[in-house]
Short mmCIF file of C-alpha atoms in Angstrom, two decimals:
data_model
loop_
_atom_site.label_atom_id
_atom_site.label_comp_id
_atom_site.label_asym_id
_atom_site.label_seq_id
_atom_site.Cartn_x
_atom_site.Cartn_y
_atom_site.Cartn_z
CA MET A 17 18.80 52.62 17.77
CA ARG A 18 18.85 51.35 14.16
CA THR A 19 17.63 53.94 11.68
CA GLU A 20 18.10 51.83 8.51
CA ARG A 21 14.96 51.13 6.52
CA THR A 22 13.93 47.48 6.41
CA LEU A 23 14.20 46.27 2.81
CA LYS A 24 11.32 44.34 1.36
CA ARG A 25 11.79 41.25 -0.80
CA LEU A 26 11.35 43.16 -4.09
CA ASP A 27 13.87 45.77 -2.93
CA ARG A 28 16.40 43.06 -2.12
CA VAL A 29 15.96 41.53 -5.60
CA PHE A 30 16.54 44.86 -7.34
CA ALA A 31 19.45 45.64 -5.03
CA ARG A 32 21.02 42.37 -6.11
CA LEU A 33 20.46 43.18 -9.78
CA ASP A 34 21.97 46.67 -9.35
CA ARG A 35 25.43 45.22 -8.75
CA GLU A 36 28.09 44.98 -11.38
CA PRO A 37 27.84 41.85 -13.57
CA GLU A 38 29.97 38.95 -12.38
CA ARG A 39 29.62 36.85 -15.53
CA PRO A 40 32.79 36.07 -17.56
CA ALA A 41 33.89 38.74 -19.99
CA HIS A 42 33.74 36.43 -23.03
CA ILE A 43 29.95 35.99 -22.75
CA ASP A 44 28.44 38.28 -25.36
CA VAL A 45 25.00 38.85 -26.83
CA PRO A 46 24.48 36.85 -30.06
CA LYS A 47 24.25 38.97 -33.18
CA MET A 48 22.58 38.32 -36.51
CA SER A 49 25.57 37.11 -38.49
CA ARG A 50 25.59 36.19 -42.19
CA HIS A 51 25.62 32.50 -41.34
CA ARG A 52 22.54 32.91 -39.14
CA VAL A 53 20.74 34.88 -41.83
CA VAL A 54 21.37 32.09 -44.35
CA LEU A 55 20.01 29.50 -41.92
CA PHE A 56 16.95 31.64 -41.22
CA VAL A 57 16.16 32.06 -44.93
CA ALA A 58 16.65 28.34 -45.62
CA THR A 59 14.41 27.36 -42.69
CA LEU A 60 11.74 29.81 -43.82
CA ALA A 61 11.80 28.35 -47.34
CA PHE A 62 11.48 24.85 -45.90
CA TYR A 63 8.54 26.03 -43.76
CA LEU A 64 6.71 27.42 -46.76
CA ALA A 65 7.44 24.28 -48.79
CA ILE A 66 5.82 22.04 -46.16
CA VAL A 67 2.74 24.28 -46.06
CA TRP A 68 2.47 24.20 -49.85
CA ALA A 69 2.91 20.42 -50.00
CA VAL A 70 0.08 19.88 -47.53
CA ALA A 71 -2.18 22.49 -49.14
CA ILE A 72 -2.01 20.82 -52.60
CA THR A 73 -2.46 17.31 -51.09
CA SER A 74 0.88 16.00 -52.32
CA TRP A 75 2.73 12.77 -51.47
CA LEU A 76 3.36 14.16 -47.97
CA VAL A 77 -0.36 14.00 -47.18
CA ARG A 78 -0.57 10.42 -48.45
CA PHE A 79 2.37 9.51 -46.23
CA ASP A 80 0.55 11.10 -43.26
CA TRP A 81 -2.40 8.77 -43.85
CA GLN A 82 -0.16 5.72 -44.13
CA VAL A 83 1.46 6.46 -40.76
CA MET A 84 -1.94 7.06 -39.21
CA PHE A 85 -3.29 3.69 -40.45
CA PHE A 86 -0.15 2.00 -39.16
CA ARG A 87 -1.21 3.04 -35.63
CA PRO A 88 2.15 2.99 -33.80
CA TYR A 89 0.45 2.94 -30.37
CA GLN A 90 -0.95 -0.48 -31.29
CA GLN A 91 2.33 -1.78 -32.70
CA TRP A 92 4.35 -0.98 -29.56
CA PRO A 93 1.90 -0.76 -26.67
CA GLU A 94 4.58 -1.48 -24.04
CA ILE A 95 6.03 2.05 -24.29
CA HIS A 96 2.67 3.81 -24.24
CA ALA A 97 2.75 4.55 -20.49
CA PHE A 98 6.26 6.03 -20.66
CA LEU A 99 5.48 8.24 -23.67
CA ASP A 100 2.37 9.59 -21.96
CA TYR A 101 4.72 11.21 -19.42
CA TYR A 102 7.49 12.04 -21.88
CA VAL A 103 5.19 14.17 -24.02
CA VAL A 104 4.82 16.55 -21.06
CA LEU A 105 8.27 17.90 -21.99
CA GLY A 106 6.53 19.64 -24.89
CA GLN A 107 3.65 21.17 -22.95
CA ARG A 108 3.96 24.91 -22.55
CA GLY A 109 3.02 25.23 -18.87
CA PRO A 110 5.31 22.66 -17.19
CA THR A 111 8.29 23.36 -19.44
CA ALA A 112 7.99 27.13 -19.00
CA VAL A 113 7.97 26.74 -15.20
CA MET A 114 11.07 24.51 -15.20
CA VAL A 115 13.08 26.65 -17.60
CA CYS A 116 11.95 29.88 -15.89
CA ALA A 117 13.23 28.58 -12.54
CA TRP A 118 16.65 27.84 -14.04
CA LEU A 119 16.88 31.17 -15.88
CA GLY A 120 15.69 33.01 -12.78
CA TRP A 121 18.65 31.59 -10.89
CA ARG A 122 20.91 32.60 -13.81
CA SER A 123 19.53 36.16 -13.61
CA TRP A 124 20.22 36.25 -9.88
CA ARG A 125 23.80 35.05 -10.31
CA GLN A 126 24.64 37.28 -13.29
CA HIS A 127 22.76 40.34 -11.90
CA THR A 128 20.77 40.93 -15.08
CA LEU A 129 17.21 40.42 -16.30
CA ARG A 130 18.26 39.36 -19.80
CA PRO A 131 17.74 35.54 -19.40
CA LEU A 132 14.16 35.96 -18.17
CA LEU A 133 13.33 38.65 -20.72
CA THR A 134 14.74 36.50 -23.53
CA LEU A 135 12.57 33.58 -22.44
CA GLY A 136 9.51 35.83 -22.30
CA ALA A 137 10.20 37.27 -25.76
CA SER A 138 10.67 33.81 -27.29
CA LEU A 139 7.45 32.48 -25.78
CA LEU A 140 5.59 35.57 -26.97
CA LEU A 141 6.86 35.06 -30.52
CA LEU A 142 5.92 31.38 -30.29
CA ASN A 143 2.35 32.09 -29.24
CA ILE A 144 1.85 34.72 -31.93
CA THR A 145 3.37 32.92 -34.92
CA VAL A 146 2.35 29.33 -34.21
CA GLY A 147 -1.07 30.35 -32.91
CA ALA A 148 -1.80 32.44 -36.00
CA ALA A 149 -0.69 29.59 -38.29
CA LYS A 150 -2.87 27.07 -36.46
CA ILE A 151 -5.98 29.23 -36.71
CA GLY A 152 -5.26 30.36 -40.26
CA MET A 153 -4.80 26.87 -41.75
CA GLY A 154 -7.40 25.11 -39.58
CA ARG A 155 -6.28 21.54 -40.19
CA LEU A 156 -8.01 18.66 -38.39
CA GLY A 157 -6.03 16.02 -36.51
CA PRO A 158 -5.91 12.27 -37.23
CA HIS A 159 -8.60 11.45 -34.66
CA TYR A 160 -11.03 13.95 -36.26
CA ALA A 161 -10.28 13.36 -39.96
CA THR A 162 -13.35 13.17 -42.18
CA THR A 163 -12.14 12.17 -45.69
CA ILE A 164 -9.44 9.58 -46.32
CA GLY A 165 -6.56 10.98 -48.37
CA SER A 166 -7.52 14.65 -47.94
CA SER A 167 -5.36 17.33 -46.34
CA GLU A 168 -8.13 18.26 -43.84
CA MET A 169 -7.21 21.95 -44.24
CA GLY A 170 -9.61 24.80 -43.52
CA LEU A 171 -12.00 22.70 -41.40
CA GLY A 172 -11.58 24.55 -38.09
CA GLY A 173 -8.77 22.45 -36.60
CA ASP A 174 -5.73 23.75 -34.73
CA ILE A 175 -2.95 21.15 -35.02
CA PHE A 176 -0.88 22.41 -37.96
CA PRO A 177 1.93 23.08 -37.03
CA SER A 178 2.44 21.01 -33.90
CA GLY A 179 2.48 23.24 -30.84
CA HIS A 180 4.11 20.57 -28.66
CA THR A 181 7.02 20.23 -31.07
CA ALA A 182 7.54 23.98 -31.59
CA ASN A 183 7.35 24.61 -27.85
CA ALA A 184 9.94 21.89 -27.15
CA VAL A 185 12.32 23.40 -29.73
CA VAL A 186 12.00 26.94 -28.32
CA THR A 187 11.87 26.18 -24.59
CA TRP A 188 14.81 23.78 -24.47
CA GLY A 189 16.69 25.55 -27.26
CA ILE A 190 16.70 28.82 -25.31
CA LEU A 191 19.06 27.15 -22.81
CA ALA A 192 21.60 26.60 -25.59
CA TYR A 193 21.04 30.14 -26.88
CA LEU A 194 21.88 31.60 -23.44
CA ALA A 195 24.79 29.22 -22.72
CA SER A 196 27.85 30.74 -21.06
CA THR A 197 30.54 28.92 -23.06
CA PRO A 198 30.77 27.47 -26.59
CA ARG A 199 31.19 23.98 -25.15
CA ALA A 200 28.02 24.29 -23.06
CA ARG A 201 26.22 25.68 -26.11
CA ARG A 202 27.13 22.60 -28.18
CA TYR A 203 26.03 20.16 -25.49
CA LEU A 204 22.76 21.97 -24.78
CA SER A 205 22.00 22.24 -28.49
CA ALA A 206 22.34 18.46 -28.85
CA VAL A 207 20.18 17.81 -25.78
CA SER A 208 17.44 20.21 -26.91
CA ALA A 209 17.45 18.67 -30.40
CA VAL A 210 17.01 15.15 -28.99
CA VAL A 211 14.23 16.26 -26.61
CA SER A 212 12.29 18.15 -29.29
CA LEU A 213 12.72 15.30 -31.80
CA GLY A 214 11.42 12.80 -29.24
CA VAL A 215 8.44 14.99 -28.30
CA GLY A 216 7.42 15.37 -31.95
CA LEU A 217 7.63 11.64 -32.69
CA THR A 218 5.72 10.90 -29.48
CA THR A 219 2.76 12.95 -30.71
CA VAL A 220 2.80 10.90 -33.94
CA TYR A 221 2.95 7.68 -31.91
CA LEU A 222 -0.05 8.76 -29.80
CA GLY A 223 -2.01 9.69 -32.93
CA THR A 224 -2.58 13.33 -31.95
CA HIS A 225 -0.62 14.81 -34.90
CA TRP A 226 0.19 14.08 -38.50
CA LEU A 227 3.85 13.62 -39.34
CA SER A 228 3.78 16.81 -41.42
CA ASP A 229 2.52 18.70 -38.35
CA VAL A 230 5.64 17.67 -36.45
CA VAL A 231 7.99 18.59 -39.30
CA LEU A 232 6.41 22.04 -39.56
CA GLY A 233 6.61 22.43 -35.76
CA TRP A 234 10.37 21.81 -35.86
CA ALA A 235 10.76 24.47 -38.54
CA ALA A 236 8.56 26.97 -36.64
CA GLY A 237 10.55 26.61 -33.42
CA LEU A 238 13.89 26.89 -35.23
CA LEU A 239 12.77 30.10 -36.95
CA ILE A 240 12.10 31.72 -33.56
CA LEU A 241 15.51 30.73 -32.18
CA LEU A 242 17.27 32.03 -35.29
CA ALA A 243 15.38 35.34 -35.15
CA LEU A 244 16.16 36.11 -31.47
CA PRO A 245 19.26 38.30 -32.21
CA TRP A 246 16.92 40.75 -33.95
CA VAL A 247 14.98 41.03 -30.70
CA GLU A 248 18.06 41.61 -28.48
CA PRO A 249 17.95 45.45 -28.76
CA LEU A 250 14.32 45.41 -27.62
CA ILE A 251 15.26 43.15 -24.70
CA ALA A 252 18.03 45.56 -23.67
CA ARG A 253 15.65 48.54 -23.81
CA ALA A 254 13.05 46.61 -21.84
CA GLU A 255 15.59 45.91 -19.10
CA VAL A 256 16.54 49.58 -18.90
CA GLY A 257 12.87 50.56 -18.84
CA ILE A 258 12.12 48.16 -15.98
CA PHE A 259 14.90 49.64 -13.86
CA SER A 260 13.74 53.18 -14.74
CA LEU A 261 10.22 52.34 -13.59
CA ARG A 262 11.69 50.86 -10.43
CA ASP A 263 13.63 54.07 -9.70
CA SER A 264 10.61 56.30 -10.33
CA TRP A 265 8.44 54.09 -8.12
CA ARG A 266 11.01 54.34 -5.33
CA ALA A 267 11.16 58.12 -5.65
CA ARG A 268 7.35 58.45 -5.63
CA ARG A 269 7.08 56.21 -2.59
CA ALA A 270 9.72 58.28 -0.78
CA ARG A 271 7.79 61.50 -1.50
CA THR A 272 4.43 60.16 -0.38
CA ALA A 273 5.72 58.40 2.75
CA PRO A 274 4.46 60.33 5.86
CA ALA A 275 7.03 61.53 8.40
CA GLN A 276 6.77 59.38 11.51
CA ALA A 277 7.26 62.00 14.27
CA PRO A 278 6.65 61.11 17.94
CA ALA A 279 3.30 62.18 19.35
CA PRO A 280 3.59 65.29 21.63
CA VAL A 281 3.00 64.75 25.33
CA GLY A 282 0.61 67.31 26.74
CA VAL A 283 0.66 68.84 30.23
CA PRO A 284 -2.27 67.70 32.43
CA VAL A 285 -4.69 70.54 33.06
CA MET A 286 -7.43 70.54 35.71
CA VAL A 287 -10.76 71.47 34.19
CA THR A 288 -13.48 72.82 36.48
CA GLN A 289 -17.12 72.70 35.59
CA PRO A 290 -18.94 76.03 35.99
CA THR A 291 -22.36 76.26 37.58
CA ASN A 292 -25.26 78.53 36.81
CA VAL A 293 -27.31 80.65 39.17
CA ASP A 294 -29.47 77.77 40.40
CA GLY A 295 -26.44 75.77 41.33
CA GLU A 296 -26.94 73.25 38.57
CA ALA A 297 -24.34 72.30 36.04
CA PRO A 298 -25.11 73.66 32.57
CA ALA A 299 -25.67 71.32 29.64
CA ARG A 300 -22.43 70.06 28.13
CA GLU A 301 -21.71 71.24 24.63
CA THR A 302 -19.90 68.96 22.26
CA VAL A 303 -16.97 70.63 20.57
CA SER A 304 -15.55 69.00 17.44
CA GLY A 305 -12.01 67.77 17.92
CA SER A 306 -11.93 68.20 21.77
CA LEU A 307 -12.12 65.61 24.50
CA PRO A 308 -14.57 65.79 27.44
CA PRO A 309 -13.04 67.13 30.70
CA ARG A 310 -11.79 64.51 33.09
CA ALA A 311 -11.47 64.57 36.86
CA PRO A 312 -8.04 65.24 38.31
CA VAL A 313 -5.94 62.13 38.52
CA TYR A 314 -5.23 62.64 42.24
CA LEU A 315 -8.89 62.40 43.28
CA ALA A 316 -10.48 59.10 44.12
CA PRO A 317 -13.49 58.10 42.07
CA GLY A 318 -16.93 58.85 43.37
CA PRO A 319 -18.80 61.92 44.81
CA HIS A 320 -16.71 64.38 46.82
CA THR A 321 -17.88 66.80 49.55
CA ALA A 322 -16.49 70.16 50.59
CA ARG A 323 -14.21 70.36 53.63
CA SER A 324 -16.75 72.32 55.66
CA GLU A 325 -19.37 69.60 55.20
CA ARG A 326 -17.20 66.78 56.47
CA THR A 327 -17.73 65.38 59.99
CA PRO A 328 -14.76 66.11 62.24
CA VAL A 329 -12.93 63.11 63.48
CA THR A 330 -11.94 63.18 67.21
CA PRO A 331 -9.05 61.02 68.26
CA ILE A 332 -9.79 58.32 70.81
CA GLY A 333 -7.14 59.38 73.31
CA SER A 334 -5.25 62.61 74.09
CA ARG A 335 -1.53 62.86 74.35
CA ARG A 336 -1.62 65.82 76.84
CA PRO A 337 -1.96 65.27 80.61
CA PRO A 338 -5.20 66.47 82.21
CA HIS A 339 -5.22 69.95 83.90
CA SER A 340 -7.75 70.67 86.62
CA ASP A 341 -7.33 74.43 86.53
CA ARG A 342 -8.43 74.76 82.93
CA VAL A 343 -11.99 75.55 81.99
CA PRO A 344 -13.40 73.55 79.09
CA ARG A 345 -14.41 75.48 76.04
CA THR A 346 -18.05 76.05 75.26
CA THR A 347 -19.74 76.52 72.00
CA SER A 348 -21.26 79.85 73.17
CA SER A 349 -19.26 83.01 72.77
CA THR A 350 -21.04 84.83 75.72
CA PRO A 351 -18.91 84.88 78.91
CA VAL A 352 -20.34 83.19 81.97
CA ARG A 353 -21.08 85.62 84.84
CA PRO A 354 -21.46 84.55 88.48
CA ALA A 355 -24.94 84.68 89.93
CA ALA A 356 -25.78 87.74 92.08
CA GLY A 357 -26.45 87.23 95.72
CA GLY A 358 -29.81 87.85 97.09
#
């Protein structure tokens, strides 16, 4: 008999992740180097410069209006159908599902939760920073603009910076950030740059964003990718905490699991029903936790009579030969005397 406990799907996943890592030894966690710090500071300064240029209604805002009046979707209508589908590569839901599937397979192969946790941390930073900037600046889009030549800031909009562009930079750039080799990192960086550039220009073509929205979206996404090494210690602690919770949950489930012992087999006992003085059975009392008495298993169902009340059964024929000298028995116990002569 097999006594091993059947593992559930979640247990099999954690058992797989408990193994020793099989990834190459040269794959290391990126650190915040001096070169990365310089790039982060330069990108942050560029981000603030774009915000200032739009807030003071500079030449950048006038250029936004010129592109909007050019109406690219009317100049090249033959590519409109294709770009309607291409812009999906910047939507948060579909891209997160695709990238999460790939990184989930990477986590399974490398026996670590780091790829999935890194993706979750980057998307969390994206929602917080870009969402706060959108709500804080409140810029209206080209289709809802009210005054020609104005920056349309502080009017309750939510398109500055471009969420599609920032999401494309972060979602596809995380693949290059988690690449296994330097060569793969270079190729994936080029691919993610082309995809995010195309998504941003597609939103300008469709008229849903100003050109300055797209430029600020590129800077916002790049800031998140450059800041990820600062988040790596938190990701490592989160992974350890998840496994600690898993171990405590297993221990608590083992303590609360009831012991599955076989049910005891009782010995059959014949229960007789007492009678009172009048010969009637007394009223049955219900006892909590006890079963009503049952008839013995060897008796046939139905009413039963005592042996003395049964009708004797006489066999049809006798096996003994007849004897003429024997006197048949009588039911009377008094001996038979011969009659006296007169």
